[in-house]
mmCIF file with all atom_site columns, C-alpha atoms in Angstrom:
data_model
loop_
_atom_site.group_PDB
_atom_site.id
_atom_site.type_symbol
_atom_site.label_atom_id
_atom_site.label_alt_id
_atom_site.label_comp_id
_atom_site.label_asym_id
_atom_site.label_entity_id
_atom_site.label_seq_id
_atom_site.pdbx_PDB_ins_code
_atom_site.Cartn_x
_atom_site.Cartn_y
_atom_site.Cartn_z
_atom_site.occupancy
_atom_site.B_iso_or_equiv
_atom_site.pdbx_formal_charge
_atom_site.auth_seq_id
_atom_site.auth_comp_id
_atom_site.auth_asym_id
_atom_site.auth_atom_id
_atom_site.pdbx_PDB_model_num
ATOM 1   C CA . MET V 1 1   ? 8.723   -20.860 39.522 1.00 65.00 ? 1   MET V CA 1
ATOM 2   C CA . ASP V 1 2   ? 12.384  -22.132 39.215 1.00 73.00 ? 2   ASP V CA 1
ATOM 3   C CA . ASP V 1 3   ? 13.027  -23.060 35.679 1.00 90.00 ? 3   ASP V CA 1
ATOM 4   C CA . CYS V 1 4   ? 10.560  -20.380 33.864 1.00 95.00 ? 4   CYS V CA 1
ATOM 5   C CA . ILE V 1 5   ? 12.740  -17.832 31.847 1.00 96.00 ? 5   ILE V CA 1
ATOM 6   C CA . PHE V 1 6   ? 10.215  -15.234 31.968 1.00 97.00 ? 6   PHE V CA 1
ATOM 7   C CA . CYS V 1 7   ? 10.036  -15.420 36.132 1.00 96.00 ? 7   CYS V CA 1
ATOM 8   C CA . LYS V 1 8   ? 13.969  -15.637 35.685 1.00 96.00 ? 8   LYS V CA 1
ATOM 9   C CA . ILE V 1 9   ? 13.480  -11.966 34.174 1.00 97.00 ? 9   ILE V CA 1
ATOM 10  C CA . ILE V 1 10  ? 11.385  -11.232 36.567 1.00 97.00 ? 10  ILE V CA 1
ATOM 11  C CA . ASN V 1 11  ? 13.746  -11.442 39.600 1.00 96.00 ? 11  ASN V CA 1
ATOM 12  C CA . ARG V 1 12  ? 16.657  -10.388 36.581 1.00 96.00 ? 12  ARG V CA 1
ATOM 13  C CA . ASP V 1 13  ? 18.729  -13.137 36.423 1.00 95.00 ? 13  ASP V CA 1
ATOM 14  C CA . ILE V 1 14  ? 18.283  -12.794 32.606 1.00 96.00 ? 14  ILE V CA 1
ATOM 15  C CA . PRO V 1 15  ? 18.814  -9.602  31.188 1.00 96.00 ? 15  PRO V CA 1
ATOM 16  C CA . SER V 1 16  ? 15.884  -7.884  28.988 1.00 97.00 ? 16  SER V CA 1
ATOM 17  C CA . ASP V 1 17  ? 15.432  -4.532  27.313 1.00 97.00 ? 17  ASP V CA 1
ATOM 18  C CA . ILE V 1 18  ? 12.710  -3.811  29.830 1.00 98.00 ? 18  ILE V CA 1
ATOM 19  C CA . VAL V 1 19  ? 10.254  -0.515  28.300 1.00 98.00 ? 19  VAL V CA 1
ATOM 20  C CA . TYR V 1 20  ? 7.405   -1.025  31.019 1.00 98.00 ? 20  TYR V CA 1
ATOM 21  C CA . GLU V 1 21  ? 7.050   -2.241  34.875 1.00 98.00 ? 21  GLU V CA 1
ATOM 22  C CA . ASN V 1 22  ? 4.496   -1.318  37.339 1.00 97.00 ? 22  ASN V CA 1
ATOM 23  C CA . GLU V 1 23  ? 5.032   -3.840  40.749 1.00 97.00 ? 23  GLU V CA 1
ATOM 24  C CA . ASN V 1 24  ? 1.968   -6.682  39.603 1.00 97.00 ? 24  ASN V CA 1
ATOM 25  C CA . VAL V 1 25  ? 3.088   -6.641  35.213 1.00 98.00 ? 25  VAL V CA 1
ATOM 26  C CA . LEU V 1 26  ? 6.857   -6.596  33.391 1.00 98.00 ? 26  LEU V CA 1
ATOM 27  C CA . ALA V 1 27  ? 6.720   -5.596  29.858 1.00 98.00 ? 27  ALA V CA 1
ATOM 28  C CA . PHE V 1 28  ? 9.808   -6.087  27.869 1.00 98.00 ? 28  PHE V CA 1
ATOM 29  C CA . LYS V 1 29  ? 11.195  -6.719  23.774 1.00 98.00 ? 29  LYS V CA 1
ATOM 30  C CA . ASP V 1 30  ? 11.239  -10.130 22.400 1.00 97.00 ? 30  ASP V CA 1
ATOM 31  C CA . ILE V 1 31  ? 14.788  -11.207 21.402 1.00 95.00 ? 31  ILE V CA 1
ATOM 32  C CA . THR V 1 32  ? 13.596  -13.176 18.439 1.00 94.00 ? 32  THR V CA 1
ATOM 33  C CA . PRO V 1 33  ? 10.546  -10.189 17.365 1.00 96.00 ? 33  PRO V CA 1
ATOM 34  C CA . GLN V 1 34  ? 7.615   -10.931 14.515 1.00 94.00 ? 34  GLN V CA 1
ATOM 35  C CA . MET V 1 35  ? 6.849   -7.225  13.453 1.00 95.00 ? 35  MET V CA 1
ATOM 36  C CA . PRO V 1 36  ? 9.328   -3.941  14.691 1.00 97.00 ? 36  PRO V CA 1
ATOM 37  C CA . ILE V 1 37  ? 7.623   -3.371  17.834 1.00 97.00 ? 37  ILE V CA 1
ATOM 38  C CA . HIS V 1 38  ? 7.683   -6.591  19.810 1.00 98.00 ? 38  HIS V CA 1
ATOM 39  C CA . ILE V 1 39  ? 6.822   -6.298  22.883 1.00 98.00 ? 39  ILE V CA 1
ATOM 40  C CA . LEU V 1 40  ? 6.427   -9.054  25.867 1.00 98.00 ? 40  LEU V CA 1
ATOM 41  C CA . VAL V 1 41  ? 3.503   -8.261  28.406 1.00 98.00 ? 41  VAL V CA 1
ATOM 42  C CA . ILE V 1 42  ? 3.746   -10.768 31.277 1.00 98.00 ? 42  ILE V CA 1
ATOM 43  C CA . PRO V 1 43  ? 2.595   -11.123 35.387 1.00 98.00 ? 43  PRO V CA 1
ATOM 44  C CA . LYS V 1 44  ? 4.297   -11.674 38.434 1.00 97.00 ? 44  LYS V CA 1
ATOM 45  C CA . LYS V 1 45  ? 2.478   -13.817 39.187 1.00 97.00 ? 45  LYS V CA 1
ATOM 46  C CA . HIS V 1 46  ? 2.955   -17.357 38.104 1.00 96.00 ? 46  HIS V CA 1
ATOM 47  C CA . ILE V 1 47  ? 0.259   -18.649 35.605 1.00 96.00 ? 47  ILE V CA 1
ATOM 48  C CA . GLU V 1 48  ? 0.720   -21.053 32.406 1.00 95.00 ? 48  GLU V CA 1
ATOM 49  C CA . SER V 1 49  ? -1.592  -20.028 30.692 1.00 95.00 ? 49  SER V CA 1
ATOM 50  C CA . ILE V 1 50  ? -5.704  -18.129 30.160 1.00 96.00 ? 50  ILE V CA 1
ATOM 51  C CA . VAL V 1 51  ? -6.332  -21.261 30.907 1.00 96.00 ? 51  VAL V CA 1
ATOM 52  C CA . ASP V 1 52  ? -5.201  -21.265 34.928 1.00 95.00 ? 52  ASP V CA 1
ATOM 53  C CA . LEU V 1 53  ? -6.286  -18.271 35.390 1.00 96.00 ? 53  LEU V CA 1
ATOM 54  C CA . LYS V 1 54  ? -8.745  -18.629 39.237 1.00 96.00 ? 54  LYS V CA 1
ATOM 55  C CA . ASP V 1 55  ? -11.654 -16.944 40.187 1.00 95.00 ? 55  ASP V CA 1
ATOM 56  C CA . GLY V 1 56  ? -9.721  -13.229 41.629 1.00 94.00 ? 56  GLY V CA 1
ATOM 57  C CA . ASP V 1 57  ? -7.193  -12.753 38.385 1.00 95.00 ? 57  ASP V CA 1
ATOM 58  C CA . GLU V 1 58  ? -9.645  -11.256 36.010 1.00 95.00 ? 58  GLU V CA 1
ATOM 59  C CA . ILE V 1 59  ? -7.952  -7.932  38.757 1.00 96.00 ? 59  ILE V CA 1
ATOM 60  C CA . LEU V 1 60  ? -4.321  -8.677  37.636 1.00 97.00 ? 60  LEU V CA 1
ATOM 61  C CA . VAL V 1 61  ? -5.417  -9.086  33.536 1.00 97.00 ? 61  VAL V CA 1
ATOM 62  C CA . GLY V 1 62  ? -7.064  -5.406  34.111 1.00 97.00 ? 62  GLY V CA 1
ATOM 63  C CA . LYS V 1 63  ? -3.374  -3.933  35.668 1.00 97.00 ? 63  LYS V CA 1
ATOM 64  C CA . ILE V 1 64  ? -2.060  -5.718  32.448 1.00 98.00 ? 64  ILE V CA 1
ATOM 65  C CA . PHE V 1 65  ? -4.291  -4.727  29.627 1.00 98.00 ? 65  PHE V CA 1
ATOM 66  C CA . THR V 1 66  ? -3.638  -0.599  31.011 1.00 98.00 ? 66  THR V CA 1
ATOM 67  C CA . ALA V 1 67  ? 0.018   -1.775  30.957 1.00 98.00 ? 67  ALA V CA 1
ATOM 68  C CA . ILE V 1 68  ? -0.737  -2.364  27.971 1.00 98.00 ? 68  ILE V CA 1
ATOM 69  C CA . ASN V 1 69  ? -3.238  0.769   27.043 1.00 98.00 ? 69  ASN V CA 1
ATOM 70  C CA . LYS V 1 70  ? 0.113   2.534   28.538 1.00 98.00 ? 70  LYS V CA 1
ATOM 71  C CA . ILE V 1 71  ? 3.321   1.052   26.115 1.00 98.00 ? 71  ILE V CA 1
ATOM 72  C CA . ALA V 1 72  ? 0.361   1.756   22.706 1.00 98.00 ? 72  ALA V CA 1
ATOM 73  C CA . LYS V 1 73  ? 0.352   5.195   23.999 1.00 98.00 ? 73  LYS V CA 1
ATOM 74  C CA . ASP V 1 74  ? 3.827   5.491   25.595 1.00 97.00 ? 74  ASP V CA 1
ATOM 75  C CA . THR V 1 75  ? 5.209   4.287   21.632 1.00 97.00 ? 75  THR V CA 1
ATOM 76  C CA . GLY V 1 76  ? 3.183   6.301   19.750 1.00 97.00 ? 76  GLY V CA 1
ATOM 77  C CA . ILE V 1 77  ? 0.648   3.079   17.777 1.00 97.00 ? 77  ILE V CA 1
ATOM 78  C CA . ASP V 1 78  ? -2.219  3.734   19.772 1.00 97.00 ? 78  ASP V CA 1
ATOM 79  C CA . LYS V 1 79  ? -2.901  6.456   16.345 1.00 97.00 ? 79  LYS V CA 1
ATOM 80  C CA . THR V 1 80  ? -1.138  3.579   14.178 1.00 95.00 ? 80  THR V CA 1
ATOM 81  C CA . GLY V 1 81  ? -2.806  0.018   15.417 1.00 96.00 ? 81  GLY V CA 1
ATOM 82  C CA . PHE V 1 82  ? -1.216  -2.957  16.892 1.00 97.00 ? 82  PHE V CA 1
ATOM 83  C CA . ARG V 1 83  ? -2.223  -5.998  17.798 1.00 96.00 ? 83  ARG V CA 1
ATOM 84  C CA . VAL V 1 84  ? -2.329  -8.555  20.891 1.00 97.00 ? 84  VAL V CA 1
ATOM 85  C CA . ILE V 1 85  ? -2.178  -12.002 21.009 1.00 95.00 ? 85  ILE V CA 1
ATOM 86  C CA . SER V 1 86  ? -1.979  -14.651 23.716 1.00 96.00 ? 86  SER V CA 1
ATOM 87  C CA . ASN V 1 87  ? -1.062  -17.625 22.885 1.00 94.00 ? 87  ASN V CA 1
ATOM 88  C CA . CYS V 1 88  ? -2.700  -20.877 24.462 1.00 94.00 ? 88  CYS V CA 1
ATOM 89  C CA . GLY V 1 89  ? -1.340  -23.813 24.348 1.00 90.00 ? 89  GLY V CA 1
ATOM 90  C CA . GLU V 1 90  ? 1.352   -26.078 23.044 1.00 90.00 ? 90  GLU V CA 1
ATOM 91  C CA . ASP V 1 91  ? -0.977  -26.627 19.475 1.00 90.00 ? 91  ASP V CA 1
ATOM 92  C CA . ALA V 1 92  ? -0.916  -22.400 19.436 1.00 91.00 ? 92  ALA V CA 1
ATOM 93  C CA . GLY V 1 93  ? 2.593   -22.074 19.750 1.00 89.00 ? 93  GLY V CA 1
ATOM 94  C CA . GLN V 1 94  ? 2.974   -21.275 23.216 1.00 90.00 ? 94  GLN V CA 1
ATOM 95  C CA . THR V 1 95  ? 6.055   -22.383 23.959 1.00 93.00 ? 95  THR V CA 1
ATOM 96  C CA . VAL V 1 96  ? 7.115   -19.966 27.524 1.00 94.00 ? 96  VAL V CA 1
ATOM 97  C CA . LYS V 1 97  ? 4.758   -21.218 30.507 1.00 95.00 ? 97  LYS V CA 1
ATOM 98  C CA . HIS V 1 98  ? 3.562   -18.349 31.959 1.00 97.00 ? 98  HIS V CA 1
ATOM 99  C CA . LEU V 1 99  ? 0.821   -15.919 30.706 1.00 96.00 ? 99  LEU V CA 1
ATOM 100 C CA . HIS V 1 100 ? 1.794   -13.037 27.986 1.00 97.00 ? 100 HIS V CA 1
ATOM 101 C CA . PHE V 1 101 ? 0.989   -11.084 25.440 1.00 97.00 ? 101 PHE V CA 1
ATOM 102 C CA . HIS V 1 102 ? 2.423   -9.793  22.347 1.00 97.00 ? 102 HIS V CA 1
ATOM 103 C CA . ILE V 1 103 ? 2.109   -6.359  21.575 1.00 98.00 ? 103 ILE V CA 1
ATOM 104 C CA . LEU V 1 104 ? 2.820   -6.552  17.473 1.00 97.00 ? 104 LEU V CA 1
ATOM 105 C CA . ALA V 1 105 ? 3.247   -2.665  15.874 1.00 97.00 ? 105 ALA V CA 1
ATOM 106 C CA . GLY V 1 106 ? 5.107   -0.861  12.802 1.00 95.00 ? 106 GLY V CA 1
ATOM 107 C CA . GLU V 1 107 ? 4.004   -1.620  10.202 1.00 93.00 ? 107 GLU V CA 1
ATOM 108 C CA . LYS V 1 108 ? 0.637   -2.570  8.496  1.00 90.00 ? 108 LYS V CA 1
ATOM 109 C CA . MET V 1 109 ? -0.372  -5.748  9.256  1.00 89.00 ? 109 MET V CA 1
ATOM 110 C CA . GLY V 1 110 ? -3.131  -8.971  7.004  1.00 81.00 ? 110 GLY V CA 1
ATOM 111 C CA . ALA V 1 111 ? -5.714  -10.980 8.051  1.00 74.00 ? 111 ALA V CA 1
ATOM 112 C CA . ASP V 1 112 ? -2.829  -13.093 7.207  1.00 68.00 ? 112 ASP V CA 1
ATOM 113 C CA . ILE V 1 113 ? -0.991  -12.119 10.861 1.00 55.00 ? 113 ILE V CA 1
ATOM 114 C CA . ILE V 1 114 ? -2.813  -13.104 13.854 1.00 55.00 ? 114 ILE V CA 1
#
């Protein structure tokens, strides 16, 4: 997608602080972090949101969660805890129409932070 900011990050048209990359997944630090650790994990394939996943995409979603696991271990947050969030649609606060998962960590969270 030509106008997708995350696709532009994948294509290196926009710089980002990349923390993980493989052939299917890219992860980078959020430019407006909500927690001390706030990493976005995205598929390199453009998918607008969870509701746009198709048959066969379950393999890609598995690779995303494998990347999240590795990032958690590499940053040490697997020991202290972290939250993974994916907003789906306008009412949920999805502002970029490219499937993405937020990894949030770095301080204790209550149930009011979701």
